[in-house]
PDB file as gemmi writes it, atoms N, CA and C in Angstrom:
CRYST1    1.000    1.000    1.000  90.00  90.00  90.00 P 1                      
ATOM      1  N   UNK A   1       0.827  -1.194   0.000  1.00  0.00           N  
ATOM      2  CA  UNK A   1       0.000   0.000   0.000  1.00  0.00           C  
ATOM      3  C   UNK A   1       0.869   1.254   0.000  1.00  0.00           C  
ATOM      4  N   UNK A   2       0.236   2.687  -0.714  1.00  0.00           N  
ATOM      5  CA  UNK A   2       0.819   3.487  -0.694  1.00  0.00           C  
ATOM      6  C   UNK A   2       0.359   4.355  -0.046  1.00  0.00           C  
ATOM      7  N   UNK A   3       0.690   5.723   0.546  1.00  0.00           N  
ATOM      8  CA  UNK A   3       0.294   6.252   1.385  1.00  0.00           C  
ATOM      9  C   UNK A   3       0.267   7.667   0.581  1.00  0.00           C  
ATOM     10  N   UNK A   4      -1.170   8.535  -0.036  1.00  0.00           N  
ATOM     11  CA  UNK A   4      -0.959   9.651  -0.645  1.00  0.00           C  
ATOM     12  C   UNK A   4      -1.374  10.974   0.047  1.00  0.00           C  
ATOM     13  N   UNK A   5      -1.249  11.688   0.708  1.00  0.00           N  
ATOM     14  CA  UNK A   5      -1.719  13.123   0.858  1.00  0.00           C  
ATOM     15  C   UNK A   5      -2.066  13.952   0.294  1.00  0.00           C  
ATOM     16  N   UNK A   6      -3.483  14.547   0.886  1.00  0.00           N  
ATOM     17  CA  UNK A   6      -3.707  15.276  -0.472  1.00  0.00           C  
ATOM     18  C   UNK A   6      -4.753  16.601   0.337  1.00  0.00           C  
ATOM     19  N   UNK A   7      -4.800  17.569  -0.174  1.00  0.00           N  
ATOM     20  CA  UNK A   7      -5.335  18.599   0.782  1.00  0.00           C  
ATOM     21  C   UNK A   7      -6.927  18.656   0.051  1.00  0.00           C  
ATOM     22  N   UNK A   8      -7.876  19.370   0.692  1.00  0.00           N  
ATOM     23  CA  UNK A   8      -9.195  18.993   0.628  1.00  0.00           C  
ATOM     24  C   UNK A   8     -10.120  19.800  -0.958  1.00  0.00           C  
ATOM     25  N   UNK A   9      -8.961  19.688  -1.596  1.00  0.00           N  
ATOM     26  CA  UNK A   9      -9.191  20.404  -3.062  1.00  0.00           C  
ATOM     27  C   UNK A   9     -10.681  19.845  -3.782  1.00  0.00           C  
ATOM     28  N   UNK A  10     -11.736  20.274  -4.447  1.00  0.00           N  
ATOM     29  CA  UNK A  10     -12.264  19.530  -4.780  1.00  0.00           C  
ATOM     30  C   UNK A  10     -12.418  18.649  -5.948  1.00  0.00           C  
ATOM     31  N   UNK A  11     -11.104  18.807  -7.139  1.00  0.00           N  
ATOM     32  CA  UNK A  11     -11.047  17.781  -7.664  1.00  0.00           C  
ATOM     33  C   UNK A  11     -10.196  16.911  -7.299  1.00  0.00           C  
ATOM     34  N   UNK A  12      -9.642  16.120  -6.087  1.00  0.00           N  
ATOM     35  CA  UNK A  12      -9.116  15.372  -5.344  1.00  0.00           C  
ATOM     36  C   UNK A  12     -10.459  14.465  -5.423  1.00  0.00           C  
ATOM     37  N   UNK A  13     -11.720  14.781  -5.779  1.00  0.00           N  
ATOM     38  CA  UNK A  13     -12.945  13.711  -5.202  1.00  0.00           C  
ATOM     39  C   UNK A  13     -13.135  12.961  -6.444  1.00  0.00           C  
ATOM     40  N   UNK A  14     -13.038  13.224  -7.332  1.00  0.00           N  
ATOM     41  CA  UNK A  14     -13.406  12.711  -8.705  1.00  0.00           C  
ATOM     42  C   UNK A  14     -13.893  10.814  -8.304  1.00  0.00           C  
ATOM     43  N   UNK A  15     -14.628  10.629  -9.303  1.00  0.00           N  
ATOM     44  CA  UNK A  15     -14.707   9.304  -8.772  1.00  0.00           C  
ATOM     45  C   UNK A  15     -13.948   8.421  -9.816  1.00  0.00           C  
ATOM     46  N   UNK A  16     -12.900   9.049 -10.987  1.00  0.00           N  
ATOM     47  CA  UNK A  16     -11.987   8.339 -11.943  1.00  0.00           C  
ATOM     48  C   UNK A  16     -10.739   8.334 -10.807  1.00  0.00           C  
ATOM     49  N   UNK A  17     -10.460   9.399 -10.204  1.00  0.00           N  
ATOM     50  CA  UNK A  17      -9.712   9.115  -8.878  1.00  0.00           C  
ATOM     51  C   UNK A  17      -9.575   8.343  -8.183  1.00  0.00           C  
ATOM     52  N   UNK A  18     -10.712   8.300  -7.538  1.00  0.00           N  
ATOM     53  CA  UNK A  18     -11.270   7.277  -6.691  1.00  0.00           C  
ATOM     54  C   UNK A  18     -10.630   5.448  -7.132  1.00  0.00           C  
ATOM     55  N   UNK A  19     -11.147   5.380  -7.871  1.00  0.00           N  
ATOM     56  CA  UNK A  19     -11.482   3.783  -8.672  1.00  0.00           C  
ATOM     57  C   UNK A  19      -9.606   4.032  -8.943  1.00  0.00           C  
ATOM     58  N   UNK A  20      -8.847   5.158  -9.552  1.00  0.00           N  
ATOM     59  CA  UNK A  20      -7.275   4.854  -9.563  1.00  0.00           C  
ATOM     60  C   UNK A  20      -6.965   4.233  -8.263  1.00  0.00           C  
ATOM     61  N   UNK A  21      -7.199   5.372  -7.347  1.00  0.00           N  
ATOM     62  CA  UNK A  21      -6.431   4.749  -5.997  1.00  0.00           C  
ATOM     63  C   UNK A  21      -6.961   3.822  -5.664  1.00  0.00           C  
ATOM     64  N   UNK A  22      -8.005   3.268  -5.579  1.00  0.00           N  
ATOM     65  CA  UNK A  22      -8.228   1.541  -5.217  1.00  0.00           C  
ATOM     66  C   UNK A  22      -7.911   1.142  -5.951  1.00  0.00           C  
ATOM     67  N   UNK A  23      -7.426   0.739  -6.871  1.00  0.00           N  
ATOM     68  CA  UNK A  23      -7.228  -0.664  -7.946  1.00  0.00           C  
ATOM     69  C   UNK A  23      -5.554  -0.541  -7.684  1.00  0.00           C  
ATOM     70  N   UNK A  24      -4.843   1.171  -7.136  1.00  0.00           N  
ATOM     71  CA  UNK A  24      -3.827   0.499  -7.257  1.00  0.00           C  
ATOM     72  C   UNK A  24      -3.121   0.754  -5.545  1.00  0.00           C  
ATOM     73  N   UNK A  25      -4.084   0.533  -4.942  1.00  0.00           N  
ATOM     74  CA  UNK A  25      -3.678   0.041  -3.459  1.00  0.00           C  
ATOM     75  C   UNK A  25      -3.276   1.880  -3.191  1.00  0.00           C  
ATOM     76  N   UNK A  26      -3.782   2.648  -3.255  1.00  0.00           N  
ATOM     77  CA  UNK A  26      -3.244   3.898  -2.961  1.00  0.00           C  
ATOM     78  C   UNK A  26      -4.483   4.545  -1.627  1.00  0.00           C  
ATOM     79  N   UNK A  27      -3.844   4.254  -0.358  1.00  0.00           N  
ATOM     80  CA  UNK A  27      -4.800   5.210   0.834  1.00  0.00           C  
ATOM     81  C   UNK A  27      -4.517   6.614   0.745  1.00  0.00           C  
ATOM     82  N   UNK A  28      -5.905   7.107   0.485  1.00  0.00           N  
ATOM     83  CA  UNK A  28      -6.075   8.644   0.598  1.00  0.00           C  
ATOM     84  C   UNK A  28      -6.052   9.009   1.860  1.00  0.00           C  
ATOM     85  N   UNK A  29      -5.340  10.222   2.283  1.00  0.00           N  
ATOM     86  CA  UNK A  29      -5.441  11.049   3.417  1.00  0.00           C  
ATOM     87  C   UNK A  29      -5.799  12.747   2.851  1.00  0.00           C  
ATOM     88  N   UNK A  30      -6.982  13.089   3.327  1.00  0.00           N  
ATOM     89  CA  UNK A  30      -7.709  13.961   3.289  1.00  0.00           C  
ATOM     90  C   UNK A  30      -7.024  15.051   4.328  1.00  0.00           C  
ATOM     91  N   UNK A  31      -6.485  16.009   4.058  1.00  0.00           N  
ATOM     92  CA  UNK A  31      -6.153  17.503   5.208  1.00  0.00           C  
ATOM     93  C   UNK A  31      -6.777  18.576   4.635  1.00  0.00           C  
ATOM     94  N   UNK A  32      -6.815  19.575   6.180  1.00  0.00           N  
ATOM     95  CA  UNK A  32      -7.199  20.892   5.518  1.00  0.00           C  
ATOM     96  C   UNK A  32      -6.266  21.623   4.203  1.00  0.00           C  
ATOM     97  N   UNK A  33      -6.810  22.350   3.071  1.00  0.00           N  
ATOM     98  CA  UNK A  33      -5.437  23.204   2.426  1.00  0.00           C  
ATOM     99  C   UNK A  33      -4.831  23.693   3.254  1.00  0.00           C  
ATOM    100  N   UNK A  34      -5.316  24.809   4.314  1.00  0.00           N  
ATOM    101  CA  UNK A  34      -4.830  25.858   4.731  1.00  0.00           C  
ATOM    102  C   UNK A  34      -3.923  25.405   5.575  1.00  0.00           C  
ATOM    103  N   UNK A  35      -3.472  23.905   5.865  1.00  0.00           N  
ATOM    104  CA  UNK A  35      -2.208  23.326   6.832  1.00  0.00           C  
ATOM    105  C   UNK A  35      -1.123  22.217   6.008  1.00  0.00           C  
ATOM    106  N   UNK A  36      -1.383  22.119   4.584  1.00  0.00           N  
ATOM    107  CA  UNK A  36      -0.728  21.098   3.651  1.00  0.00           C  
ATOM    108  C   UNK A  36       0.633  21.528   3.851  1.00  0.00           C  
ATOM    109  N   UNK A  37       1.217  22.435   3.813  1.00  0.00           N  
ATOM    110  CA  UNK A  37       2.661  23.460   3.875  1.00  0.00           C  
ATOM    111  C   UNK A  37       3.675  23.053   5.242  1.00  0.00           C  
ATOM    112  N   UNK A  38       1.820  22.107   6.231  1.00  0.00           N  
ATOM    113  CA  UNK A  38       3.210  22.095   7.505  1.00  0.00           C  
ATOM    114  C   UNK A  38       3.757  20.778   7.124  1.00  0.00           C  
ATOM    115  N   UNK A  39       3.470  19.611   6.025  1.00  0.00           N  
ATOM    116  CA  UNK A  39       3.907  18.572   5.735  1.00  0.00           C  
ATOM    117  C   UNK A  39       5.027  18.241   4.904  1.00  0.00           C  
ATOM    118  N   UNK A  40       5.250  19.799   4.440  1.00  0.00           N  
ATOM    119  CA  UNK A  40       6.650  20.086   3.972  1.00  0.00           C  
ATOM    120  C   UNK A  40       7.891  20.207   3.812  1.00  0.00           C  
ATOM    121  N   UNK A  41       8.610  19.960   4.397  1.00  0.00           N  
ATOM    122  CA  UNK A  41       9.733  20.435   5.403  1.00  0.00           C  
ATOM    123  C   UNK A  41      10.232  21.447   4.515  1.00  0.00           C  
ATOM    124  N   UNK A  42      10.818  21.515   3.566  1.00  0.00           N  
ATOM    125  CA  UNK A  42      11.319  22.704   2.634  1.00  0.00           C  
ATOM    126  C   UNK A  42      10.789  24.233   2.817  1.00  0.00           C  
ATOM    127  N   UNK A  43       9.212  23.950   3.022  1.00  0.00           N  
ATOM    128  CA  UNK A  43       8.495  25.265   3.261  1.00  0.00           C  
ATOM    129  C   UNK A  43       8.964  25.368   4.737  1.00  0.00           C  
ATOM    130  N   UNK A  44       9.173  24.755   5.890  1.00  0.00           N  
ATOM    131  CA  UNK A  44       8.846  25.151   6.837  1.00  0.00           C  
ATOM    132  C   UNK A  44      10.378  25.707   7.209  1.00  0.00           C  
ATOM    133  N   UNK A  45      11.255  24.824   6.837  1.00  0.00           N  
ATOM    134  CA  UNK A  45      12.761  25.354   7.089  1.00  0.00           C  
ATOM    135  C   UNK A  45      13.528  26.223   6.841  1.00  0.00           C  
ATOM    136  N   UNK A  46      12.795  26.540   4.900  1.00  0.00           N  
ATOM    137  CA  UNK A  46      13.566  27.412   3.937  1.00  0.00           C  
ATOM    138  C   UNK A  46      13.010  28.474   3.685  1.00  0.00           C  
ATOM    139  N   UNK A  47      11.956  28.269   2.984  1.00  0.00           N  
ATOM    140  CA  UNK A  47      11.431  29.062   1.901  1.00  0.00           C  
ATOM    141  C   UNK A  47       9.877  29.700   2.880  1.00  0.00           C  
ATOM    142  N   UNK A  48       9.781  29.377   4.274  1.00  0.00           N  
ATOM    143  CA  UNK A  48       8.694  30.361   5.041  1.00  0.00           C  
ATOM    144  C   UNK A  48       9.781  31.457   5.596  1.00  0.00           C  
ATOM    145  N   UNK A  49      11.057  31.009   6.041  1.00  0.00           N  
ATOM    146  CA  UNK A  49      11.792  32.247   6.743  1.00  0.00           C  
ATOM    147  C   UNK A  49      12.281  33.385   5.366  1.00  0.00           C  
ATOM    148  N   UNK A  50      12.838  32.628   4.355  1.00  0.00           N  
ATOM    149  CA  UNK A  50      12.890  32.955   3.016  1.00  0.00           C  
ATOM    150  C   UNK A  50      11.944  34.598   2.541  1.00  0.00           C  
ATOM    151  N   UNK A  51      10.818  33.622   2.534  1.00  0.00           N  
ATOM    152  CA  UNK A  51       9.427  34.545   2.381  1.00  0.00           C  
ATOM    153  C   UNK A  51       9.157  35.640   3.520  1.00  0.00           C  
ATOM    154  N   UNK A  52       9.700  35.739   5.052  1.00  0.00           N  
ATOM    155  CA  UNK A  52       9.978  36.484   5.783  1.00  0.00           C  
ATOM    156  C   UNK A  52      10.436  37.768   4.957  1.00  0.00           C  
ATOM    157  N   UNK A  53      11.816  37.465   5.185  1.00  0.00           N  
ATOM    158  CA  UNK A  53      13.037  37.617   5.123  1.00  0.00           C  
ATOM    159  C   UNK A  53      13.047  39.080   3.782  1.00  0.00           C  
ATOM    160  N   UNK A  54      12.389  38.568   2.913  1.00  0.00           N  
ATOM    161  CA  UNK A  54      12.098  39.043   1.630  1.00  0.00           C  
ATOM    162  C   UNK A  54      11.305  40.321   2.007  1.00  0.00           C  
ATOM    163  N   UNK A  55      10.241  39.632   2.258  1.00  0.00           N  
ATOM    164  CA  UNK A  55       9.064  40.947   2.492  1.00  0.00           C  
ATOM    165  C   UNK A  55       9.467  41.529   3.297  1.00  0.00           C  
ATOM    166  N   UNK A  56      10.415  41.345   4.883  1.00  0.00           N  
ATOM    167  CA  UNK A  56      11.301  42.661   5.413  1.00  0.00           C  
ATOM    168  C   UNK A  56      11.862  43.538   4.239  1.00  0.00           C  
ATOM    169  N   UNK A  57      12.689  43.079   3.312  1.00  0.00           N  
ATOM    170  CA  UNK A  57      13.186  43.916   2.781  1.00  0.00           C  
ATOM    171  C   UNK A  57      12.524  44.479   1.734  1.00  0.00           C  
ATOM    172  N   UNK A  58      11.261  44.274   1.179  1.00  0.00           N  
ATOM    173  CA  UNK A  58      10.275  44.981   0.128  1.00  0.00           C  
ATOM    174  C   UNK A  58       9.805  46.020   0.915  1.00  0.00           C  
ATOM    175  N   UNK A  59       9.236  45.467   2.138  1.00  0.00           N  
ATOM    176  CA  UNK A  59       8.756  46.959   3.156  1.00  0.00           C  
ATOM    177  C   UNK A  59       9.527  47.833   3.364  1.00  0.00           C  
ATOM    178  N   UNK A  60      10.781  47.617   3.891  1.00  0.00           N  
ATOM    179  CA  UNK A  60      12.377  48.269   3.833  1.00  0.00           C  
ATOM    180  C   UNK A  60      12.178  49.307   2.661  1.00  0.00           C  
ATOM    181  N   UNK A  61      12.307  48.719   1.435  1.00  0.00           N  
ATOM    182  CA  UNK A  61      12.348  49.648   0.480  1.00  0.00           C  
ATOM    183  C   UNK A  61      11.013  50.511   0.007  1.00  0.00           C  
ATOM    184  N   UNK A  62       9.928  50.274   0.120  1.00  0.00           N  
ATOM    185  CA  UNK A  62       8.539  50.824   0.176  1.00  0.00           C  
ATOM    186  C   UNK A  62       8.368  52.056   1.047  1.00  0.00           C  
ATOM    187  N   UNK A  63       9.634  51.382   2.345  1.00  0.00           N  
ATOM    188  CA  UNK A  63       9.337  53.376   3.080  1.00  0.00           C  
ATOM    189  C   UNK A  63      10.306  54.057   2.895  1.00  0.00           C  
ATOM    190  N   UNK A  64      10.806  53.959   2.093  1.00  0.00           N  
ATOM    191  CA  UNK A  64      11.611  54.843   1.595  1.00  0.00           C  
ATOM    192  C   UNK A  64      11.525  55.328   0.205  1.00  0.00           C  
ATOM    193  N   UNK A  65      10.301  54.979  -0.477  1.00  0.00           N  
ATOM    194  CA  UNK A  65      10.066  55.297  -1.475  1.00  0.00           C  
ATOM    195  C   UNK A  65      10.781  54.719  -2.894  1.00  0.00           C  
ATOM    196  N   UNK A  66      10.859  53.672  -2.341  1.00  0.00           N  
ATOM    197  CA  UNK A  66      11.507  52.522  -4.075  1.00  0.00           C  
ATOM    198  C   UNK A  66      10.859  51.841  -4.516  1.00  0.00           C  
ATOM    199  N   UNK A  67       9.819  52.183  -5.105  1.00  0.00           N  
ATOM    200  CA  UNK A  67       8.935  51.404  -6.152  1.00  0.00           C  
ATOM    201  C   UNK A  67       9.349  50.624  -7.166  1.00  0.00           C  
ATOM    202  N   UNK A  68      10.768  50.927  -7.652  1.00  0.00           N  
ATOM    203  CA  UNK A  68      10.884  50.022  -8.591  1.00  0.00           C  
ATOM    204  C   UNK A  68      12.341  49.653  -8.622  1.00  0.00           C  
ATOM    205  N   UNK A  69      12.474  48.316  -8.907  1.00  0.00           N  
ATOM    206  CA  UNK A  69      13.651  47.519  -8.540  1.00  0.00           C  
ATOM    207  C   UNK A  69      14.684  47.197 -10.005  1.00  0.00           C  
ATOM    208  N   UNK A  70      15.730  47.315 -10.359  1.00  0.00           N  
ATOM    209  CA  UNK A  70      15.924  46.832 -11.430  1.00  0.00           C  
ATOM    210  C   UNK A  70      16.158  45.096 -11.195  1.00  0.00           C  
ATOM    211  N   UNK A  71      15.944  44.310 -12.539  1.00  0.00           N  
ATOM    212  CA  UNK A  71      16.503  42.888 -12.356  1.00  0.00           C  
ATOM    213  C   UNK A  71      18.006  42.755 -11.495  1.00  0.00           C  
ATOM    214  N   UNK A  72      18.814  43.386 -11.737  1.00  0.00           N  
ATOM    215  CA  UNK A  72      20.062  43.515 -11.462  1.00  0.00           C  
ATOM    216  C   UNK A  72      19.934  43.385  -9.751  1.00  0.00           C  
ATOM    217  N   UNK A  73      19.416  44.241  -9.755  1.00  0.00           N  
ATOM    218  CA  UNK A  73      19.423  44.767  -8.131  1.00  0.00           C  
ATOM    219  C   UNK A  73      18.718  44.285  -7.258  1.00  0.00           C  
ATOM    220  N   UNK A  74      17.804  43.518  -7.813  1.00  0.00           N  
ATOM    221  CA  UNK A  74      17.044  41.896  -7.443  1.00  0.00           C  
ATOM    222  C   UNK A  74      17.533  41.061  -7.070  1.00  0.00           C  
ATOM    223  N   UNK A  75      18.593  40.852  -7.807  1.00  0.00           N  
ATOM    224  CA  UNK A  75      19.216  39.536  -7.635  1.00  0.00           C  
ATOM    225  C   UNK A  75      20.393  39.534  -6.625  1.00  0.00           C  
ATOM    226  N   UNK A  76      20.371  40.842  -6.234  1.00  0.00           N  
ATOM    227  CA  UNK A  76      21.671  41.001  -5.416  1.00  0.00           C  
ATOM    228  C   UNK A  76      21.296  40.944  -4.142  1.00  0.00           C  
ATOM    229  N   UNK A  77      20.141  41.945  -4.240  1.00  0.00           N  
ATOM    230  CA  UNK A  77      19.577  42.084  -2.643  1.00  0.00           C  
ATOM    231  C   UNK A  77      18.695  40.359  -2.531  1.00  0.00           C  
ATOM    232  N   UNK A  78      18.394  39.782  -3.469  1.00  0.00           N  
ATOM    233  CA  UNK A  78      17.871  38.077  -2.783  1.00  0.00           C  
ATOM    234  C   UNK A  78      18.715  37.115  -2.659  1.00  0.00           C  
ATOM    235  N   UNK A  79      20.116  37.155  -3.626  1.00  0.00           N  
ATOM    236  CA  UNK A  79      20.929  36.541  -2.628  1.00  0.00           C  
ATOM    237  C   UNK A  79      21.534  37.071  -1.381  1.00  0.00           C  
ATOM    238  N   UNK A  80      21.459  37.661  -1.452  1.00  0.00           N  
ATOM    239  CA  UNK A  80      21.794  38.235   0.351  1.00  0.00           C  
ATOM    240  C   UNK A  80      21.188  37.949   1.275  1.00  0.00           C  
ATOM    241  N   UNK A  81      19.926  37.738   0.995  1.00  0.00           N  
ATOM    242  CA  UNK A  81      19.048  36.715   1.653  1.00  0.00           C  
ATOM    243  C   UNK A  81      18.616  35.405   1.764  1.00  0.00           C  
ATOM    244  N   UNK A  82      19.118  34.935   0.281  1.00  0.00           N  
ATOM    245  CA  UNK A  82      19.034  33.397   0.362  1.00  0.00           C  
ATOM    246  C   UNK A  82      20.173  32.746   1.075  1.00  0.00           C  
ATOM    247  N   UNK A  83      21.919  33.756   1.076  1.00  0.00           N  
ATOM    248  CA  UNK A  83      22.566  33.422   1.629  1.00  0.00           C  
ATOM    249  C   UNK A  83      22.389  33.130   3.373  1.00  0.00           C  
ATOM    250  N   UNK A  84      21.401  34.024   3.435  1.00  0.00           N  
ATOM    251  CA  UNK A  84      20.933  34.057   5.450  1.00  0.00           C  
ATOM    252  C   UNK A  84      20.242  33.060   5.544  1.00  0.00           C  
ATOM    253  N   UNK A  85      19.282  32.582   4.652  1.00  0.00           N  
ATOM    254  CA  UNK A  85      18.649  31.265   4.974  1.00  0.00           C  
ATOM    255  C   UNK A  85      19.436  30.148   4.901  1.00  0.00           C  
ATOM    256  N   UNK A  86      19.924  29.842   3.736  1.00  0.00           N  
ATOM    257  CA  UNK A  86      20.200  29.051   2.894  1.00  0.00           C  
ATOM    258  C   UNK A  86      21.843  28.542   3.913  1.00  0.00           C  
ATOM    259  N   UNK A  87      21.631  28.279   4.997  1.00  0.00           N  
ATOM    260  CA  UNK A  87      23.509  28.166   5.096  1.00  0.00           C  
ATOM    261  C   UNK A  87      23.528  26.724   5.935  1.00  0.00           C  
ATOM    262  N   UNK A  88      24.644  26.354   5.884  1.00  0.00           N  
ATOM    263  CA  UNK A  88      25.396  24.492   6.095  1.00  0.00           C  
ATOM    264  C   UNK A  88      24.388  24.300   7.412  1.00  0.00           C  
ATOM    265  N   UNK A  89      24.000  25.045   8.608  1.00  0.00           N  
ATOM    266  CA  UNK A  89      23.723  24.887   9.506  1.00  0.00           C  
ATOM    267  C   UNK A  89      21.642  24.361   9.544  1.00  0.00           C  
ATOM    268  N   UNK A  90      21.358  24.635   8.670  1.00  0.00           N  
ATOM    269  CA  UNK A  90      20.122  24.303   8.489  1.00  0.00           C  
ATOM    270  C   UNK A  90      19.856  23.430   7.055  1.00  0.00           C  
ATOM    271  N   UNK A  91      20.656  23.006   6.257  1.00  0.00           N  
ATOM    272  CA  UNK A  91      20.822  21.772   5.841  1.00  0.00           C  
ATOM    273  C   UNK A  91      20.874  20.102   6.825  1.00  0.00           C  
TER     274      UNK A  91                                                      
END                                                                             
C-alpha cells in the first residue's frame, strides 16, 4: 500500500480518482489546504523564513520610497538573503 496526501481540493474527489487509488492500493489522506505546507519540510525550514526575510526587505524599500527595482538589483539584494537562509547549519 501506498500512502498519498492530499489537501481537501475539490477535484481530489473525482470518482476516476477514486477507482485509480483503489485498484492500485493507494490510501487517501484527506487535510485541511490551509495546513498542507506544515507537511513540507522545505516550506517550513527554507522558503517560510525565506518569504519572511524578503518581504522585510520589500517593506524596507517601500518606506523609503523605491517602487521600482531593477533585475540587477534583485538579484543582489535576494541573494543576500538566500545566503541568510540558505547556510550548512540548516541543511
Amino acid at each position: 500500500y501506498y500512502l498519498l496526501i492530499l489537501n481537501n481540493y475539490k477535484s481530489h474527489y473525482s470518482a476516476n480518482f477514486k477507482r485509480y487509488y483503489k485498484e492500485n492500493k493507494i490510501i487517501m489522506l484527506y487535510i485541511l489546504a490551509h495546513i498542507s505546507y506544515l507537511l513540507q519540510p522545505l516550506n517550513i525550514r527554507y522558503f517560510r523564513p525565506l518569504k519572511k526575510a524578503y518581504s522585510r526587505e520589500i517593506k524596507y524599500l517601500i518606506r523609503y520610497f523605491i517602487t521600482y527595482i531593477f533585475k540587477t538589483k534583485f538579484f543582489s539584494a535576494f541573494y543576500i538573503i538566500f545566503k541568510a537562509i540558505f547556510i550548512k547549519s540548516n541543511i
